[in-house]
Short mmCIF file of C-alpha atoms in Angstrom, two decimals:
data_model
loop_
_atom_site.label_atom_id
_atom_site.label_comp_id
_atom_site.label_asym_id
_atom_site.label_seq_id
_atom_site.Cartn_x
_atom_site.Cartn_y
_atom_site.Cartn_z
CA UNK A 5 -130.48 -47.81 -73.69
CA UNK A 6 -130.80 -51.46 -74.26
CA UNK A 7 -129.32 -51.35 -77.83
CA UNK A 8 -126.04 -49.03 -76.80
CA UNK A 9 -125.89 -52.15 -73.65
CA UNK A 10 -126.04 -54.65 -76.40
CA UNK A 11 -122.93 -52.43 -78.28
CA UNK A 12 -120.89 -52.48 -74.96
CA UNK A 13 -121.50 -56.58 -74.31
CA UNK A 14 -120.87 -57.53 -77.80
CA UNK A 15 -117.60 -54.89 -79.08
CA UNK A 16 -116.34 -54.74 -75.08
CA UNK A 17 -117.04 -57.75 -73.13
CA UNK A 18 -116.10 -60.51 -75.87
CA UNK A 19 -112.65 -58.69 -77.14
CA UNK A 20 -111.45 -57.22 -73.41
CA UNK A 21 -112.23 -61.12 -71.79
CA UNK A 22 -109.98 -62.76 -74.52
CA UNK A 23 -107.29 -60.08 -74.34
CA UNK A 24 -107.16 -61.02 -70.63
CA UNK A 25 -107.18 -64.39 -71.07
CA UNK A 26 -104.20 -64.27 -73.25
CA UNK A 27 -102.58 -62.04 -70.95
CA UNK A 28 -103.05 -63.82 -67.95
CA UNK A 29 -102.05 -67.06 -69.22
CA UNK A 30 -98.90 -65.29 -70.57
CA UNK A 31 -97.78 -64.37 -67.13
CA UNK A 32 -99.67 -66.36 -64.85
CA UNK A 33 -100.35 -69.56 -66.93
CA UNK A 34 -103.85 -69.82 -65.38
CA UNK A 35 -107.14 -68.14 -67.13
CA UNK A 36 -109.20 -67.32 -63.83
CA UNK A 37 -112.64 -68.88 -63.53
CA UNK A 38 -114.34 -65.52 -62.88
CA UNK A 39 -113.58 -64.42 -66.76
CA UNK A 40 -115.80 -67.63 -67.77
CA UNK A 41 -118.60 -66.85 -65.64
CA UNK A 42 -118.26 -62.75 -66.74
CA UNK A 43 -118.57 -64.26 -70.62
CA UNK A 44 -121.52 -66.39 -70.12
CA UNK A 45 -123.75 -64.08 -68.32
CA UNK A 46 -122.55 -61.44 -70.89
CA UNK A 47 -124.14 -64.02 -73.29
CA UNK A 48 -127.08 -64.43 -71.38
CA UNK A 49 -127.55 -60.67 -71.39
CA UNK A 50 -127.18 -60.77 -75.21
CA UNK A 51 -129.50 -63.02 -75.68
CA UNK A 52 -132.35 -61.78 -73.77
CA UNK A 53 -131.71 -57.57 -75.07
CA UNK A 54 -131.25 -58.78 -78.69
CA UNK A 55 -134.02 -61.47 -78.04
CA UNK A 56 -132.36 -64.43 -79.29
CA UNK A 57 -134.75 -66.80 -80.38
CA UNK A 58 -135.10 -70.00 -78.29
CA UNK A 59 -133.40 -72.28 -81.43
CA UNK A 60 -130.60 -69.81 -81.90
CA UNK A 61 -129.87 -70.14 -78.05
CA UNK A 62 -129.93 -73.70 -78.40
CA UNK A 63 -127.49 -73.97 -80.82
CA UNK A 64 -124.98 -71.91 -79.00
CA UNK A 65 -125.51 -73.82 -75.99
CA UNK A 66 -124.63 -76.72 -78.14
CA UNK A 67 -121.70 -75.67 -78.68
CA UNK A 68 -120.50 -74.72 -75.74
CA UNK A 69 -121.29 -78.50 -74.35
CA UNK A 70 -119.93 -79.76 -77.57
CA UNK A 71 -116.71 -78.03 -76.94
CA UNK A 72 -116.41 -78.12 -72.91
CA UNK A 73 -116.71 -81.88 -73.66
CA UNK A 74 -114.04 -82.03 -75.89
CA UNK A 75 -111.91 -79.67 -74.23
CA UNK A 76 -112.38 -81.55 -70.89
CA UNK A 77 -111.26 -85.05 -72.55
CA UNK A 78 -108.46 -83.13 -73.79
CA UNK A 79 -107.79 -81.67 -70.36
CA UNK A 80 -107.97 -85.21 -68.36
CA UNK A 81 -105.58 -86.52 -71.05
CA UNK A 82 -103.54 -83.72 -69.95
CA UNK A 83 -103.08 -82.27 -73.08
CA UNK A 84 -104.81 -78.92 -72.05
CA UNK A 85 -105.13 -76.88 -68.85
CA UNK A 86 -108.23 -76.57 -67.24
CA UNK A 87 -108.57 -72.84 -68.04
CA UNK A 88 -108.10 -73.34 -71.92
CA UNK A 89 -110.80 -76.37 -72.00
CA UNK A 90 -113.01 -74.15 -69.93
CA UNK A 91 -112.05 -70.69 -72.18
CA UNK A 92 -112.57 -72.95 -75.95
CA UNK A 93 -116.23 -73.45 -74.43
CA UNK A 94 -117.23 -70.10 -73.86
CA UNK A 95 -116.25 -69.16 -77.09
CA UNK A 96 -117.71 -71.44 -78.51
CA UNK A 97 -120.75 -70.16 -76.38
CA UNK A 98 -120.61 -67.18 -78.05
CA UNK A 99 -119.51 -68.43 -81.66
CA UNK A 100 -122.49 -70.94 -81.64
CA UNK A 101 -122.94 -74.14 -84.12
CA UNK A 102 -121.56 -71.91 -87.42
CA UNK A 103 -118.76 -71.31 -89.85
CA UNK A 104 -116.98 -69.21 -87.31
CA UNK A 105 -116.96 -71.88 -84.86
CA UNK A 106 -114.91 -74.24 -87.38
CA UNK A 107 -112.69 -71.66 -88.44
CA UNK A 108 -112.06 -70.58 -84.83
CA UNK A 109 -111.06 -74.47 -84.40
CA UNK A 110 -108.82 -74.51 -86.64
CA UNK A 111 -107.03 -71.17 -86.05
CA UNK A 112 -106.42 -71.97 -83.04
CA UNK A 113 -105.28 -75.53 -83.58
CA UNK A 114 -102.62 -74.11 -86.32
CA UNK A 115 -101.54 -70.89 -83.78
CA UNK A 116 -101.38 -73.22 -80.97
CA UNK A 117 -98.95 -75.25 -82.80
CA UNK A 118 -96.94 -72.42 -83.94
CA UNK A 119 -97.07 -70.93 -80.15
CA UNK A 120 -95.50 -74.37 -79.39
CA UNK A 121 -93.30 -74.49 -81.50
CA UNK A 122 -91.94 -71.07 -80.73
CA UNK A 123 -92.10 -71.65 -76.99
CA UNK A 124 -89.67 -75.17 -77.18
CA UNK A 125 -87.15 -73.04 -79.28
CA UNK A 126 -87.27 -70.12 -76.81
CA UNK A 127 -86.91 -72.69 -73.81
CA UNK A 128 -83.88 -74.10 -75.21
CA UNK A 129 -82.30 -70.48 -75.47
CA UNK A 130 -80.11 -69.40 -72.61
CA UNK A 131 -81.92 -66.50 -71.01
CA UNK A 132 -79.83 -62.82 -70.69
CA UNK A 133 -80.02 -62.08 -66.59
CA UNK A 134 -82.28 -59.43 -66.94
CA UNK A 135 -84.74 -61.22 -68.08
CA UNK A 136 -83.97 -64.21 -65.64
CA UNK A 137 -85.11 -61.93 -63.10
CA UNK A 138 -88.93 -62.02 -64.36
CA UNK A 139 -90.70 -64.81 -62.69
CA UNK A 140 -93.11 -65.13 -65.63
CA UNK A 141 -90.19 -65.64 -68.25
CA UNK A 142 -88.63 -67.72 -66.16
CA UNK A 143 -92.28 -69.98 -65.83
CA UNK A 144 -92.40 -69.56 -69.54
CA UNK A 145 -88.70 -70.46 -69.93
CA UNK A 146 -88.72 -73.79 -67.40
CA UNK A 147 -89.31 -77.16 -69.93
CA UNK A 148 -91.12 -78.28 -67.12
CA UNK A 149 -94.38 -76.06 -67.44
CA UNK A 150 -97.12 -76.64 -69.85
CA UNK A 151 -97.49 -74.29 -72.83
CA UNK A 152 -99.96 -71.17 -72.00
CA UNK A 153 -102.59 -72.21 -75.20
CA UNK A 154 -104.89 -69.61 -73.78
CA UNK A 155 -102.85 -67.25 -75.68
CA UNK A 156 -103.55 -69.06 -79.36
CA UNK A 157 -107.24 -69.72 -78.02
CA UNK A 158 -107.74 -65.78 -77.46
CA UNK A 159 -106.02 -64.66 -80.66
CA UNK A 160 -107.67 -67.06 -82.76
CA UNK A 161 -111.17 -65.99 -81.34
CA UNK A 162 -110.13 -62.17 -81.84
CA UNK A 163 -109.59 -62.52 -85.28
CA UNK A 164 -112.01 -64.78 -86.07
CA UNK A 165 -115.15 -62.95 -84.05
CA UNK A 166 -115.98 -60.32 -86.55
CA UNK A 167 -117.58 -63.58 -88.59
CA UNK A 168 -119.95 -64.39 -86.00
CA UNK A 169 -123.61 -63.46 -86.07
CA UNK A 170 -123.39 -61.73 -82.81
CA UNK A 171 -120.56 -59.17 -84.16
CA UNK A 172 -123.24 -58.73 -87.26
CA UNK A 173 -126.09 -58.04 -84.45
CA UNK A 174 -124.43 -54.56 -84.06
CA UNK A 175 -122.26 -53.49 -87.09
CA UNK A 176 -124.84 -54.38 -89.57
#
């Protein structure tokens, strides 16, 4: 039973949370705090069920706190939203202090840049009336709104996830 639960947590929770974060940020420009709580609790359960060594848990926590500090600095400067900062930190918790974390950060920066350029282009276009009736599309089109960077964070997390040690626990 614990192996099955471990598989559900590793193969189900993280990908579902990332997909939800991206969709939520796209439609509402927010990433709910409960999503971060789910990711933290699920990681804790994985650490217990997989009997991760304390040193390994420590590296995951180090990644979490370093990314949290950096991302909250970016939030304080107005460069990213608070939900984005927390999502990046929770993703780092799952990735640990490993190559996958560096790949994630690099890919998130690249995808975030592409997303930003695409959204800036989109915002310069005139919307067809049928799109202008959708509140979430109007919010995306509004030049005064920020960039839903959670989309780039979630996409890069999903791309890199198969490189992580946690993922390898169940697909060895």
